[in-house]
Structure formats: structure tokens, C-alpha cells
PDB file of C-alpha atoms in Angstrom:
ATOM      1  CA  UNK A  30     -73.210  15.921 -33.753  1.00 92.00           C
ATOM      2  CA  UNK A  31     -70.619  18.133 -35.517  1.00 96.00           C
ATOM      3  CA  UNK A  32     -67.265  16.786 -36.053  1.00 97.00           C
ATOM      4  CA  UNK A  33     -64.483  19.136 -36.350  1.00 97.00           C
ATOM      5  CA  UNK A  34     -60.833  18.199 -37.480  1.00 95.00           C
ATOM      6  CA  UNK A  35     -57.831  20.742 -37.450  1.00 95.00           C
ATOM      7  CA  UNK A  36     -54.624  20.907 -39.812  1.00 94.00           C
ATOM      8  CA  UNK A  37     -51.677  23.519 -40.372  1.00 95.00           C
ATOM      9  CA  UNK A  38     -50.485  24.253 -37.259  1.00 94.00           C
ATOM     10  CA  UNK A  39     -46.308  24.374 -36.682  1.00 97.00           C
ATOM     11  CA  UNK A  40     -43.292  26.130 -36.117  1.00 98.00           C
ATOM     12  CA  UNK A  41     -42.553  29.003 -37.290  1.00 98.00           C
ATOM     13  CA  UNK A  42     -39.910  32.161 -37.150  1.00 98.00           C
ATOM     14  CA  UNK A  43     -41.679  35.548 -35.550  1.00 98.00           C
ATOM     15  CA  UNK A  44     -42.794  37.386 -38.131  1.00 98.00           C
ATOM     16  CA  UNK A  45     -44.209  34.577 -40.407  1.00 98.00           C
ATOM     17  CA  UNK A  46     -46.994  32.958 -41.630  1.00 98.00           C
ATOM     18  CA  UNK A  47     -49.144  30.077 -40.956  1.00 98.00           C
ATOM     19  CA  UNK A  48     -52.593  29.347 -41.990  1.00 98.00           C
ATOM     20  CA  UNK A  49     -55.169  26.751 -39.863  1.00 98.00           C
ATOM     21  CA  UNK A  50     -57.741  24.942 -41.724  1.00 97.00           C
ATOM     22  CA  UNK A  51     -60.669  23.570 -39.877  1.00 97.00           C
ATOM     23  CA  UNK A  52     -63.043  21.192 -41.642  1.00 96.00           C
ATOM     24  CA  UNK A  53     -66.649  20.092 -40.202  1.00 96.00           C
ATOM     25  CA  UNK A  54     -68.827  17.090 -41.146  1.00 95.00           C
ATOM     26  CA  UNK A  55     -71.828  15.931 -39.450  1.00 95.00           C
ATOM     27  CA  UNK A  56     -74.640  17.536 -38.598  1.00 92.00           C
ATOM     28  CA  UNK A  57     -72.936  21.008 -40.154  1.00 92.00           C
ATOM     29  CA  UNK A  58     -76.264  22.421 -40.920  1.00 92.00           C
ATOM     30  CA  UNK A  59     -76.703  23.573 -37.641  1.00 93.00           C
ATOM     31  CA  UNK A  60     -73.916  25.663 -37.376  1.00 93.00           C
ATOM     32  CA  UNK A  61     -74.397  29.058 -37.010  1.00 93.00           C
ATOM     33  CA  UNK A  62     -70.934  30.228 -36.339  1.00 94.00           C
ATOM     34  CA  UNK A  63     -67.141  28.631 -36.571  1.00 96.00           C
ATOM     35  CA  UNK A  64     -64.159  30.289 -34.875  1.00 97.00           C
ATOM     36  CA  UNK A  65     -60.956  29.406 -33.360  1.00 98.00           C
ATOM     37  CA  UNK A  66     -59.654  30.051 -30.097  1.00 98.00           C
ATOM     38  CA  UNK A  67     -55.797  29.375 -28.061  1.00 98.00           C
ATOM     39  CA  UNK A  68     -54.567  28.403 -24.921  1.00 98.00           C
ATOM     40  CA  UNK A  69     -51.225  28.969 -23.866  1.00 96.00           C
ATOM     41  CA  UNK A  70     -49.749  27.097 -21.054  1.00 92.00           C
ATOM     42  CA  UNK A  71     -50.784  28.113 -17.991  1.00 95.00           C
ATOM     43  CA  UNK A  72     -53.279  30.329 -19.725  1.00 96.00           C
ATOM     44  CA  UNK A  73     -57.367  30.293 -20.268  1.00 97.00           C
ATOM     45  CA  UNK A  74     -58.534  29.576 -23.526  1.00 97.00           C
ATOM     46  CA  UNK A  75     -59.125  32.499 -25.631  1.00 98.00           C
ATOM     47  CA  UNK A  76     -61.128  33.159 -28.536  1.00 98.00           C
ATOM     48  CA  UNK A  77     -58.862  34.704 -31.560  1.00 98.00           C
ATOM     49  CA  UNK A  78     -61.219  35.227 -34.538  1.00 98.00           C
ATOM     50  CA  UNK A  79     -64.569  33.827 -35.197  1.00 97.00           C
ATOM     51  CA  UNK A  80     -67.051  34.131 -38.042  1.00 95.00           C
ATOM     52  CA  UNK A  81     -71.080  33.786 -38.423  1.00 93.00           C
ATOM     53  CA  UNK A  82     -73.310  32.141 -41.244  1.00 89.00           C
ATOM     54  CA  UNK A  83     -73.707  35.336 -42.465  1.00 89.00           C
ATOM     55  CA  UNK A  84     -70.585  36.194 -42.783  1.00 91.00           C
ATOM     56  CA  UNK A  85     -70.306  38.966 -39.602  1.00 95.00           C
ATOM     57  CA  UNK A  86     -66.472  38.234 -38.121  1.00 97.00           C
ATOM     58  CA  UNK A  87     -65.090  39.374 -34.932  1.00 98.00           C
ATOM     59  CA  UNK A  88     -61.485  39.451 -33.750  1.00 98.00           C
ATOM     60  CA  UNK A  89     -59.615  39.962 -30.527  1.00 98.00           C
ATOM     61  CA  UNK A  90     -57.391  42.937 -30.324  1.00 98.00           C
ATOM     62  CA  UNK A  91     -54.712  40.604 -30.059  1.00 97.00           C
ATOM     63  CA  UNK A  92     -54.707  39.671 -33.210  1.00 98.00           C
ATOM     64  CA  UNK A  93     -56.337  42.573 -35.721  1.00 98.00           C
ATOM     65  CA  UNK A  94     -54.382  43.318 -38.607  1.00 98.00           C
ATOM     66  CA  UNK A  95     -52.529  40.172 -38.110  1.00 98.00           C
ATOM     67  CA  UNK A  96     -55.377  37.095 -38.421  1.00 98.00           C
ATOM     68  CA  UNK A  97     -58.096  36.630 -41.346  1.00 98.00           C
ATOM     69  CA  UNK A  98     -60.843  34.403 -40.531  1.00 98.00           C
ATOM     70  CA  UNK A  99     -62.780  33.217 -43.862  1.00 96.00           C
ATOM     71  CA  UNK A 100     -65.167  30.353 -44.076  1.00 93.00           C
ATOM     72  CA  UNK A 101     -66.262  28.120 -47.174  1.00 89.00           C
ATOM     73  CA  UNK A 102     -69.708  27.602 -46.707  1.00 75.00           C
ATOM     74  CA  UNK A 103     -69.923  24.528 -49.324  1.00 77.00           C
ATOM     75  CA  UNK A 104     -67.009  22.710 -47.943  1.00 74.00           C
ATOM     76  CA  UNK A 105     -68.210  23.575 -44.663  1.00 89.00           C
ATOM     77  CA  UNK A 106     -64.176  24.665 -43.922  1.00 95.00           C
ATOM     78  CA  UNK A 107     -62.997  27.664 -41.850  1.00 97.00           C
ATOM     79  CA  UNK A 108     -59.325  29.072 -42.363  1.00 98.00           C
ATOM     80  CA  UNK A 109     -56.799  31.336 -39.977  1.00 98.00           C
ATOM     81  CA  UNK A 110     -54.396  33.008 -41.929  1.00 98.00           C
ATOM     82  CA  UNK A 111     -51.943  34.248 -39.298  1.00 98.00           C
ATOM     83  CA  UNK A 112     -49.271  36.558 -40.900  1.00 98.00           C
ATOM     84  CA  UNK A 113     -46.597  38.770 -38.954  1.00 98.00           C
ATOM     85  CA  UNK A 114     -46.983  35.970 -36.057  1.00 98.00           C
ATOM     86  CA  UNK A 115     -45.206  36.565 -32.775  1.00 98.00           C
ATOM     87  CA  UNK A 116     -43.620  34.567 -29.913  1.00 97.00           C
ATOM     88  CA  UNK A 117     -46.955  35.651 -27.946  1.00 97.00           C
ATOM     89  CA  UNK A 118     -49.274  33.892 -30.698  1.00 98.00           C
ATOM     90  CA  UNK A 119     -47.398  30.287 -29.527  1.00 98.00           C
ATOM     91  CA  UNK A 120     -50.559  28.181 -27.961  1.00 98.00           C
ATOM     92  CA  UNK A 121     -52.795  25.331 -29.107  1.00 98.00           C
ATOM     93  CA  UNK A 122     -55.442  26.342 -31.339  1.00 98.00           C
ATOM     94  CA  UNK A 123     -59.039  25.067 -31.360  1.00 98.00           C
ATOM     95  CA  UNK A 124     -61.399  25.008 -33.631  1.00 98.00           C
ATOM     96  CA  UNK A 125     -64.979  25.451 -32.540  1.00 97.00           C
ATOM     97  CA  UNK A 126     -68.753  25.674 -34.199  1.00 97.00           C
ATOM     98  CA  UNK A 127     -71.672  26.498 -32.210  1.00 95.00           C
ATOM     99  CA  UNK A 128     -75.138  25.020 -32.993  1.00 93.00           C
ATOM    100  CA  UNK A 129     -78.762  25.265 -31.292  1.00 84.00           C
ATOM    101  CA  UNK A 130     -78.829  29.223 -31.522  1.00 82.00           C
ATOM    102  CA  UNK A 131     -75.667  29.280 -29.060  1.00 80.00           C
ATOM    103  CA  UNK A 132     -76.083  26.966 -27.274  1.00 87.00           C
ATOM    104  CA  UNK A 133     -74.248  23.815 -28.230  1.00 94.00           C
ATOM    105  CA  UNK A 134     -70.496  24.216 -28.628  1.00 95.00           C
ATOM    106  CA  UNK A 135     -68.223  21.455 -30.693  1.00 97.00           C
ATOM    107  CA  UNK A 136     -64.689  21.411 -30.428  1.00 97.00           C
ATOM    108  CA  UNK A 137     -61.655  20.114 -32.718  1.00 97.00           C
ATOM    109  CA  UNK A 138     -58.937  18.251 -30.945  1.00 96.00           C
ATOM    110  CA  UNK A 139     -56.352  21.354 -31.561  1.00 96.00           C
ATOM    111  CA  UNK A 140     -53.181  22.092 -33.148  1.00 97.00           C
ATOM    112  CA  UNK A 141     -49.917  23.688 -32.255  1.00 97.00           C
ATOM    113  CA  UNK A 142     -48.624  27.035 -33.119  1.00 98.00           C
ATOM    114  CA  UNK A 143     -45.012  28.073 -31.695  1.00 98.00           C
ATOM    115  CA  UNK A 144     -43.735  30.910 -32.383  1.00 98.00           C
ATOM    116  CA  UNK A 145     -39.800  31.466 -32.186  1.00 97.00           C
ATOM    117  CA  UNK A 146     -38.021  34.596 -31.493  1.00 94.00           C
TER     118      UNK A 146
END
């Protein structure tokens, strides 16, 4: 089992920053990739930026040039640093890890982002 507990999220003006922090404790040495994904209301969950073991990241178009996904390996932490947000970023964020080669998913309880215009 893979705990995972979220902090950072908030208000802020459109064009700001925020930046999510995501740590894991458990069984963390079977993850083999952390990422974060959003739901808005009335909106499927989306995945924003994600990030492997070895380092390999991926981001939605949404976001690129916007969102840095970075991971500490030895505090088994992931960060979202979220600059020139926009009303359209406003959602919950998750945190998630993925364990038995894809196969398992683990999921923080989420935090908000709102994003003022």
C-alpha cells in the first residue's frame, strides 16, 4: 500500500503561481511513476503532468510551458510548479503513483486550485 498526501493548493489571481507537493510513504518502492491529474466540475479527471522512475515526464498540451513536474526520489516527494495559471487551470488536483508495472494506481485525497480572473 502506497499512501499519498497532497499540500499547496489555493487561490490564486490568473497569471500566478502555485506549486503542489505530493509526498508518498508506504510501500514507495514500488512506484514506478507519480503524476498529478484535475477534475473540474462537471468535468473527467485529467492527467496534467506525470513523471517516471527514470526521470521520462510527460505533459498535457494544456499545460506545457506553464507546469514543471520534478520528483525527489529520496524523499519519495513529487512537486507541480504551476506558473502563468489561468481561470481554466481551477479544479481539484490529485496526486497519483502507479505500482505493479501499471497496474496498481494510488490516489491522494486532492487539493484545490481556483483560479480568478
Amino acid at each position: 500500500q502506497v499512501q499519498l498526501v497532497e499540500s499547496g493548493g489555493g487561490l490564486v489571481q490568473a497569471g500566478g503561481s502555485l506549486r503542489l507537493s505530493c509526498a508518498a510513504s508506504g510501500d514507495t518502492i514500488c512506484i514506478s511513476a507519480m503524476g498529478w491529474y484535475r477534475q473540474a466540475p462537471g468535468k473527467e479527471r485529467e492527467v496534467v503532468a506525470a513523471v517516471t522512475s527514470g526521470g521520462s515526464t510527460y505533459y498535457a498540451d494544456s499545460v506545457k510551458g506553464r507546469f514543471t513536474i520534478s520528483r525527489d526520489g529520496a524523499e519519495n516527494t513529487v512537486y507541480l510548479q504551476m506558473n502563468s495559471l489561468k481561470p481554466e487551470d481551477t479544479a481539484v488536483y490529485y496526486c497519483n503513483a502507479v505500482c505493479g508495472g501499471g497496474t496498481i494506481d494510488y490516489w491522494g485525497q486532492g487539493t484545490q486550485v481556483t483560479v480568478s480572473s
